[in-house]
Tab-separated table of C-alpha atoms in Angstrom:
chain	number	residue	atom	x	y	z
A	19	UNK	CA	4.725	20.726	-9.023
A	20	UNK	CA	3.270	17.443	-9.776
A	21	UNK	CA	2.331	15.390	-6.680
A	22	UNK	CA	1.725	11.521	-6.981
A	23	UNK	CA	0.619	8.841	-4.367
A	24	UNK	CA	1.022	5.386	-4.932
A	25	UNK	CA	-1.597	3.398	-3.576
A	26	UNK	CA	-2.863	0.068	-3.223
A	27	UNK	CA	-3.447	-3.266	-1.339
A	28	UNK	CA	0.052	-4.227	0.576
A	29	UNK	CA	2.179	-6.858	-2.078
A	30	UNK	CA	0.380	-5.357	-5.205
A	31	UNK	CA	3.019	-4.036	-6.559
A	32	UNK	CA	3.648	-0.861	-5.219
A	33	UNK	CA	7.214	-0.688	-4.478
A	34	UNK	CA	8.290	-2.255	-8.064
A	35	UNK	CA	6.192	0.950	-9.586
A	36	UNK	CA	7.649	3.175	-7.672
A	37	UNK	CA	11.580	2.340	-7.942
A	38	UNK	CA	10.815	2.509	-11.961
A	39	UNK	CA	9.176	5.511	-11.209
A	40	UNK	CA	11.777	6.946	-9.541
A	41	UNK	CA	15.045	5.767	-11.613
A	42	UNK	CA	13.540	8.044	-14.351
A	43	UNK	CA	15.123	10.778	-12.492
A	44	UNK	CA	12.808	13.463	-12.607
A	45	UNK	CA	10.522	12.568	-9.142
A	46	UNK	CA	11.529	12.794	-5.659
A	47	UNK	CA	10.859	9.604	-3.427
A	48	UNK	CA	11.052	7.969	-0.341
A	49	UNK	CA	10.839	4.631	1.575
A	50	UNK	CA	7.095	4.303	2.900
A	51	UNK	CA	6.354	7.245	5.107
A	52	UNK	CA	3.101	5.740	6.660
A	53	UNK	CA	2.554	9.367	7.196
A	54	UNK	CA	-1.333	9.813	7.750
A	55	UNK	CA	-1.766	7.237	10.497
A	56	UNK	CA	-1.152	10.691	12.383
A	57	UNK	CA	-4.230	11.654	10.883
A	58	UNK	CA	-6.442	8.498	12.648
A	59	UNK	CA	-7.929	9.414	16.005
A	60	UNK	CA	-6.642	6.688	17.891
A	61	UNK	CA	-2.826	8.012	17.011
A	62	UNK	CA	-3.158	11.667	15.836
A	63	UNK	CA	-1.916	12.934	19.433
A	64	UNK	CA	0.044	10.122	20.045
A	65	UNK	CA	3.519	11.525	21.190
A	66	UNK	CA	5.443	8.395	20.277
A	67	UNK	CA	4.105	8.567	16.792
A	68	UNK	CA	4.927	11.712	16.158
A	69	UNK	CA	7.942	11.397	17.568
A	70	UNK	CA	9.144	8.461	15.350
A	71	UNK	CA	7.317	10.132	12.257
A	72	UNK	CA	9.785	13.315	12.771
A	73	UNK	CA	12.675	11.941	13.435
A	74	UNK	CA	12.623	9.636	10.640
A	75	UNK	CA	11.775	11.773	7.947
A	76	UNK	CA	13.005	14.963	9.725
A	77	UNK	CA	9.971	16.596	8.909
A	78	UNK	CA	9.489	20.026	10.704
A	79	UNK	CA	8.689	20.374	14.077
A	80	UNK	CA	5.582	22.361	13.518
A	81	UNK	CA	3.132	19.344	12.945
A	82	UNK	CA	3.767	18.438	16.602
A	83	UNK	CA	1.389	21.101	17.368
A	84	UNK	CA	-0.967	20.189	14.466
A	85	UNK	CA	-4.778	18.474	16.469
A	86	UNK	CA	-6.858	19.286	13.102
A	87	UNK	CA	-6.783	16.248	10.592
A	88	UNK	CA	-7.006	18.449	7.387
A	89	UNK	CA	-4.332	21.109	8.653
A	90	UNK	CA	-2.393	18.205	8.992
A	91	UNK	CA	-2.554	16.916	5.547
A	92	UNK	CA	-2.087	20.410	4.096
A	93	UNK	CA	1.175	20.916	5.767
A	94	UNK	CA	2.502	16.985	5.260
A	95	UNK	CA	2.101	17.977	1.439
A	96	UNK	CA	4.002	20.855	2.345
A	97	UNK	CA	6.714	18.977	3.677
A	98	UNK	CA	7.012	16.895	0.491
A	99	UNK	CA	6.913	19.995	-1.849
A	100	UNK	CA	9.802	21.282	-0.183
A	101	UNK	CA	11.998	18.278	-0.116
A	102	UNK	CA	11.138	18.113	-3.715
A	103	UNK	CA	13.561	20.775	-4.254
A	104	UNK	CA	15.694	20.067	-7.675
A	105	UNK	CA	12.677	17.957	-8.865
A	106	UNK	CA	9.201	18.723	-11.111
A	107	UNK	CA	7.423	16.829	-8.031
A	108	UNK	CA	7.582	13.712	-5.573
A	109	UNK	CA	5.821	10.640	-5.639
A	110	UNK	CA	5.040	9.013	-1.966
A	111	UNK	CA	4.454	5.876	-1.849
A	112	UNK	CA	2.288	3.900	1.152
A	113	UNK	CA	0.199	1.063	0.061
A	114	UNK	CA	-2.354	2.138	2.697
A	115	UNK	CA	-2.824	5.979	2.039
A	116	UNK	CA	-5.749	4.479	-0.343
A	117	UNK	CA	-7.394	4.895	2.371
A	118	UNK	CA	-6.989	8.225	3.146
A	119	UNK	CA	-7.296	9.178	-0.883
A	120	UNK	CA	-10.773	11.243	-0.587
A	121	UNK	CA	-8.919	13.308	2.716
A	122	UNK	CA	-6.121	14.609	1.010
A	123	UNK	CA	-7.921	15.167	-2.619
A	124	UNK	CA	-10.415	17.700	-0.423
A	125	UNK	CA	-7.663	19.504	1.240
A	126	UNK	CA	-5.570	19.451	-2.173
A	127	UNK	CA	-6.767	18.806	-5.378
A	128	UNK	CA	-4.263	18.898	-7.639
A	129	UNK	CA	-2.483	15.885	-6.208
A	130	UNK	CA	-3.026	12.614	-8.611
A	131	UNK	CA	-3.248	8.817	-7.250
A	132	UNK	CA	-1.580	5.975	-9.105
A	133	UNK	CA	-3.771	2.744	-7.779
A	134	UNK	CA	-1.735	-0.852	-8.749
A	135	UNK	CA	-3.849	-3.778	-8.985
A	136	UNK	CA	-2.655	-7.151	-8.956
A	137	UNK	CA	-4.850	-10.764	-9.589
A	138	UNK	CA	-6.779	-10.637	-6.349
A	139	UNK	CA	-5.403	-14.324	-5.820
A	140	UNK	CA	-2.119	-13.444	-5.694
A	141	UNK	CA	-2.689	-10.342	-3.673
A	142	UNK	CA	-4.453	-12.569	-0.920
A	143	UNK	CA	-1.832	-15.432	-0.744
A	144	UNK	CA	1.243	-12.597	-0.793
A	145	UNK	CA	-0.527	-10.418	1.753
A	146	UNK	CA	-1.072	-13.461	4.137
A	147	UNK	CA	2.089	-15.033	3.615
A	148	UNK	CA	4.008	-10.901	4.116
A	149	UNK	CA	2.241	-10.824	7.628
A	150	UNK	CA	2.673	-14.576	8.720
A	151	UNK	CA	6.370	-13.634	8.125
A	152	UNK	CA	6.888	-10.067	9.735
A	153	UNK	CA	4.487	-10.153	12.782
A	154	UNK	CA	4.976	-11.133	15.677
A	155	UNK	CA	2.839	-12.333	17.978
A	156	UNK	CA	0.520	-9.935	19.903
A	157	UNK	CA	-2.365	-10.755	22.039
A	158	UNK	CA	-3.886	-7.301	20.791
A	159	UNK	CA	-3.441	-8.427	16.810
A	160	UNK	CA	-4.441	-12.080	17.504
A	161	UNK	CA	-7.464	-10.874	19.195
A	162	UNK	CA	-8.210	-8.923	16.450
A	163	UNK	CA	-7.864	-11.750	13.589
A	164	UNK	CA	-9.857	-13.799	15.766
A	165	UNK	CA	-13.107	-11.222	15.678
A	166	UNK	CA	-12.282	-10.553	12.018
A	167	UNK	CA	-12.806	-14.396	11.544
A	168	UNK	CA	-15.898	-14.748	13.477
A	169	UNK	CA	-17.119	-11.688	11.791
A	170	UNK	CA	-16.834	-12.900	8.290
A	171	UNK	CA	-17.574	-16.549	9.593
A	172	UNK	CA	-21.548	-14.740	10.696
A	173	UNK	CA	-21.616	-12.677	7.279
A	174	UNK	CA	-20.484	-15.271	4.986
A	175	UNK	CA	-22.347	-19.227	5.087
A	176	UNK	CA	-19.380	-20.306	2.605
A	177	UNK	CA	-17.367	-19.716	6.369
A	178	UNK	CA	-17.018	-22.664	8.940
A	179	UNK	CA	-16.226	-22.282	12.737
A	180	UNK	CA	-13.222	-25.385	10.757
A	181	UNK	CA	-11.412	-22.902	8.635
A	182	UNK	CA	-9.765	-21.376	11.488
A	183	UNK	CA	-7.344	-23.893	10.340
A	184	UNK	CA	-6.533	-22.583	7.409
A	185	UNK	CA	-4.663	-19.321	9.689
A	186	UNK	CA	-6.151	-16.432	11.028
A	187	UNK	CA	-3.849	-14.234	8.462
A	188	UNK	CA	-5.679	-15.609	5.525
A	189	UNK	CA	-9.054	-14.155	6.610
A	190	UNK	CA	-7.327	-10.694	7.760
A	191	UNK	CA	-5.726	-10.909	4.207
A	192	UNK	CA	-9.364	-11.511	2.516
A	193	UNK	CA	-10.848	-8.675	4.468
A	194	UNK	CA	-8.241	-6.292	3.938
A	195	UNK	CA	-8.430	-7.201	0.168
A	196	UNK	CA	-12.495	-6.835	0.620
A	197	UNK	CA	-12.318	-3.317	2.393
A	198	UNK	CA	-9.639	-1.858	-0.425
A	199	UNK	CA	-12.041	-2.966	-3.179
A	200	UNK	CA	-15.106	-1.112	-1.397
A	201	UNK	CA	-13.180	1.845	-0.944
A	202	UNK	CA	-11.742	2.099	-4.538
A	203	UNK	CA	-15.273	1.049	-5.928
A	204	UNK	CA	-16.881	3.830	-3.489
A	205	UNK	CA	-13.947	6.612	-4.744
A	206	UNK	CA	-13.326	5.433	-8.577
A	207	UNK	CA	-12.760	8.476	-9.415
A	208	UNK	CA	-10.071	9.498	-8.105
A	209	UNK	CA	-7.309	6.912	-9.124
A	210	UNK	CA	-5.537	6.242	-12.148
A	211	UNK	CA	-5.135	2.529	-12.440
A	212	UNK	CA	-2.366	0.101	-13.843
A	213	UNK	CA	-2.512	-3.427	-13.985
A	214	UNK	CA	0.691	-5.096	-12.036
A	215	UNK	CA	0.060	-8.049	-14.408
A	216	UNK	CA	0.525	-5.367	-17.423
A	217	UNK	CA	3.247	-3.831	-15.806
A	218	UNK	CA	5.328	-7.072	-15.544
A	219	UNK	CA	4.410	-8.337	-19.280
A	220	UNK	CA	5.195	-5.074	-21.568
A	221	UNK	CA	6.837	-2.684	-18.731
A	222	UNK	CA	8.101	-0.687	-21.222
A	223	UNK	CA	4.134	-0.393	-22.707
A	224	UNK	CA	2.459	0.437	-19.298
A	225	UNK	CA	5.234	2.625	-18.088
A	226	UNK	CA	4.436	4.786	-21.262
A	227	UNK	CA	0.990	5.525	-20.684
A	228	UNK	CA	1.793	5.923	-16.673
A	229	UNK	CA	4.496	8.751	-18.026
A	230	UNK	CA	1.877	9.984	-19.993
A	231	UNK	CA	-1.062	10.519	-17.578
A	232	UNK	CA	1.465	11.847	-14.820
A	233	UNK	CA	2.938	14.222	-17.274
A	234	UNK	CA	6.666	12.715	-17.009
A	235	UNK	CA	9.097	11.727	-19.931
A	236	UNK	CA	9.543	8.226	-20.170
A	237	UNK	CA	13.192	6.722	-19.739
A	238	UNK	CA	14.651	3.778	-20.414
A	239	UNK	CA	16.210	4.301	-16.999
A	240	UNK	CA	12.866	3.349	-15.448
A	241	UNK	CA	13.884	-0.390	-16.603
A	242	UNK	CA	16.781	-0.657	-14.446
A	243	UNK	CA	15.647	0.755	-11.209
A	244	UNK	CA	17.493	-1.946	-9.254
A	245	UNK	CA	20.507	0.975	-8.235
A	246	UNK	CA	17.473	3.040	-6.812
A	247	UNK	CA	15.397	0.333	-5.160
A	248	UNK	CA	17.321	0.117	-2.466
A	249	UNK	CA	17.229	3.491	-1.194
A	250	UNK	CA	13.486	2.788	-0.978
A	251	UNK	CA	12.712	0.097	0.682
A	252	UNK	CA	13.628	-0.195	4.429
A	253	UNK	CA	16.351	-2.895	5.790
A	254	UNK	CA	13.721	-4.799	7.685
A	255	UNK	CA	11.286	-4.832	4.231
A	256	UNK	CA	12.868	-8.426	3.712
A	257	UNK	CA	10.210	-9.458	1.815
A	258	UNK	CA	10.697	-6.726	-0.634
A	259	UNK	CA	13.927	-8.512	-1.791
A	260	UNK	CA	12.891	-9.255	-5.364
A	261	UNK	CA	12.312	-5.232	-6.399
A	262	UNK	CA	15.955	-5.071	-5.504
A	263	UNK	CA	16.605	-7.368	-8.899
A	264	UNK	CA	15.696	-5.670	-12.418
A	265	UNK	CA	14.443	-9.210	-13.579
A	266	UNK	CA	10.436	-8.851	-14.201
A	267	UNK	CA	8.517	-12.190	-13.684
A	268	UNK	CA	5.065	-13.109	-12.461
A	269	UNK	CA	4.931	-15.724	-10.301
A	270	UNK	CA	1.570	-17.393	-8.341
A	271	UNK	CA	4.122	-19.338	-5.941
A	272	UNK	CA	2.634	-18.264	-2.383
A	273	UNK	CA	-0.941	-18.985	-4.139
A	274	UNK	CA	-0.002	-23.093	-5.465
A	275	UNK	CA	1.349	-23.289	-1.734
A	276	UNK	CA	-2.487	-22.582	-0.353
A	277	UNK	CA	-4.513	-25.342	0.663
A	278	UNK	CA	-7.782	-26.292	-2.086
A	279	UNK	CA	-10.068	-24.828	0.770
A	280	UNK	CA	-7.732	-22.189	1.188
A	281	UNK	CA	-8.155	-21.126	-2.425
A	282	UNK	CA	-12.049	-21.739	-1.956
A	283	UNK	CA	-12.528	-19.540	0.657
A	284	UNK	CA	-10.754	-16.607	-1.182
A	285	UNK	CA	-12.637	-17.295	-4.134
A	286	UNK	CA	-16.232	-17.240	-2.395
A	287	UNK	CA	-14.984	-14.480	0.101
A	288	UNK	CA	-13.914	-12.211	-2.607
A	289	UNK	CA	-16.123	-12.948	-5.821
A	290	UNK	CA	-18.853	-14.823	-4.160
């Protein structure tokens, strides 16, 4: 049974990878199951959580009871292996469950991690520009951009009390961006990597060698995964529009549209 996350910062290219990965017919998939934010402390006996989680994915009823993070993990897997049924393995996809990569290798080891990685520019500006969009407003989120600011504006001298201007999303963007690279820097060992960059240039190329270390056959089905997309990506995903469309193009659109000390601050923030 082969068992594949997809991880990686949010608007890396995650989704794209995955519908390609998918339309080769031999994987089971699903839209993003967010899964192990059952597994954080703050949410792990959280009833409404659960609740959604399991009726969503109709998942059995047993995990209710789960209150031990790794017994939880083991029998999430478990889920997946047996809706897998018909398949040589599943892939699940949530960009975030790179954070929980070192969790699930200790509880299962023979599960592999695909890590996407797009031009940390990009990344930022699509990341910031995703949450502008899709939030809305919450004194508990705002409050939380607002120390994330002031925490990277007393870490970093390149930061002025002024570039609260520039939106607090950008510096929730920059730290999110800053945290993945730690972890994946901390845990390099465990991923497989592919370039979105690569993947968009010579698909056909970097879907090869992904095939290859995942121990699929390649298809040239896995270039028109628009039919599939849409069964992965959720109606409210608007901003996921574009992996609905076969057409491959980079594009640096949401980064042009940043302000010059917008682009500065990413720049210092991120490569110093």
């Amino acid at each position: 049974m082969i068992k594949l996350f997809l991880v990686g910062v949010p608007r890396s290219g995650t989704t794209l990878l995955q519908s390609m990965i998918y339309s080769s017919g031999q994987v089971y998939s699903m839209p993003e199951t967010h899964a192990f934010r059952l597994g954080n402390n703050k949410n792990f006996s959280s009833a409404y959580y659960r609740f959604r989680f399991l009726n969503r994915f109709g998942f059995s009823r047993a995990i209710k009871g789960l209150i031990y993070k790794k017994e939880f993990i083991y029998k999430i897997i478990e889920e997946f292996d047996s809706k897998s049924e018909g398949y040589i393995g599943w892939l699940e996809k949530t960009p975030d469950h790179l954070f929980n990569a070192k969790e699930i290798y200790e509880v299962d080891n023979s599960v592999k991690f695909i890590l996407i990685e797009r031009d940390y520019k990009d990344n930022i500006a699509s990341l910031k520009d995703m949450w502008e969009s899709k939030e809305k407003f919450r004194i508990k989120t705002a409050i939380k951009n607002t120390f994330i600011f002031l925490r990277l504006y007393l870490e970093c001298e390149s930061v002025h009390l002024f570039d609260i201007r520039e939106g607090l999303w950008l510096f929730r963007a920059i730290d999110h961006y800053r945290k993945a690279v730690n972890y994946i820097n901390n845990n390099d060992y465990l991923f497989f990597k592919v370039s979105y960059e690569d993947l968009v240039n010579d698909a056909e190329k970097t879907l090869k060698n992904v095939c290859d270390e995942i121990n699929i056959d390649y298809s040239n089905d896995m270039l028109n995964f628009e039919k599939n997309s849409c069964s992965l990506i959720n109606e409210r995903e608007v901003w996921k529009s574009r992996n609905r469309s076969n057409e491959l193009k980079l594009t640096n659109n949401k980064y042009n549209s940043l302000s010059m000390r917008s682009k500065y601050l990413i720049t210092k923030l991120v490569k110093g």
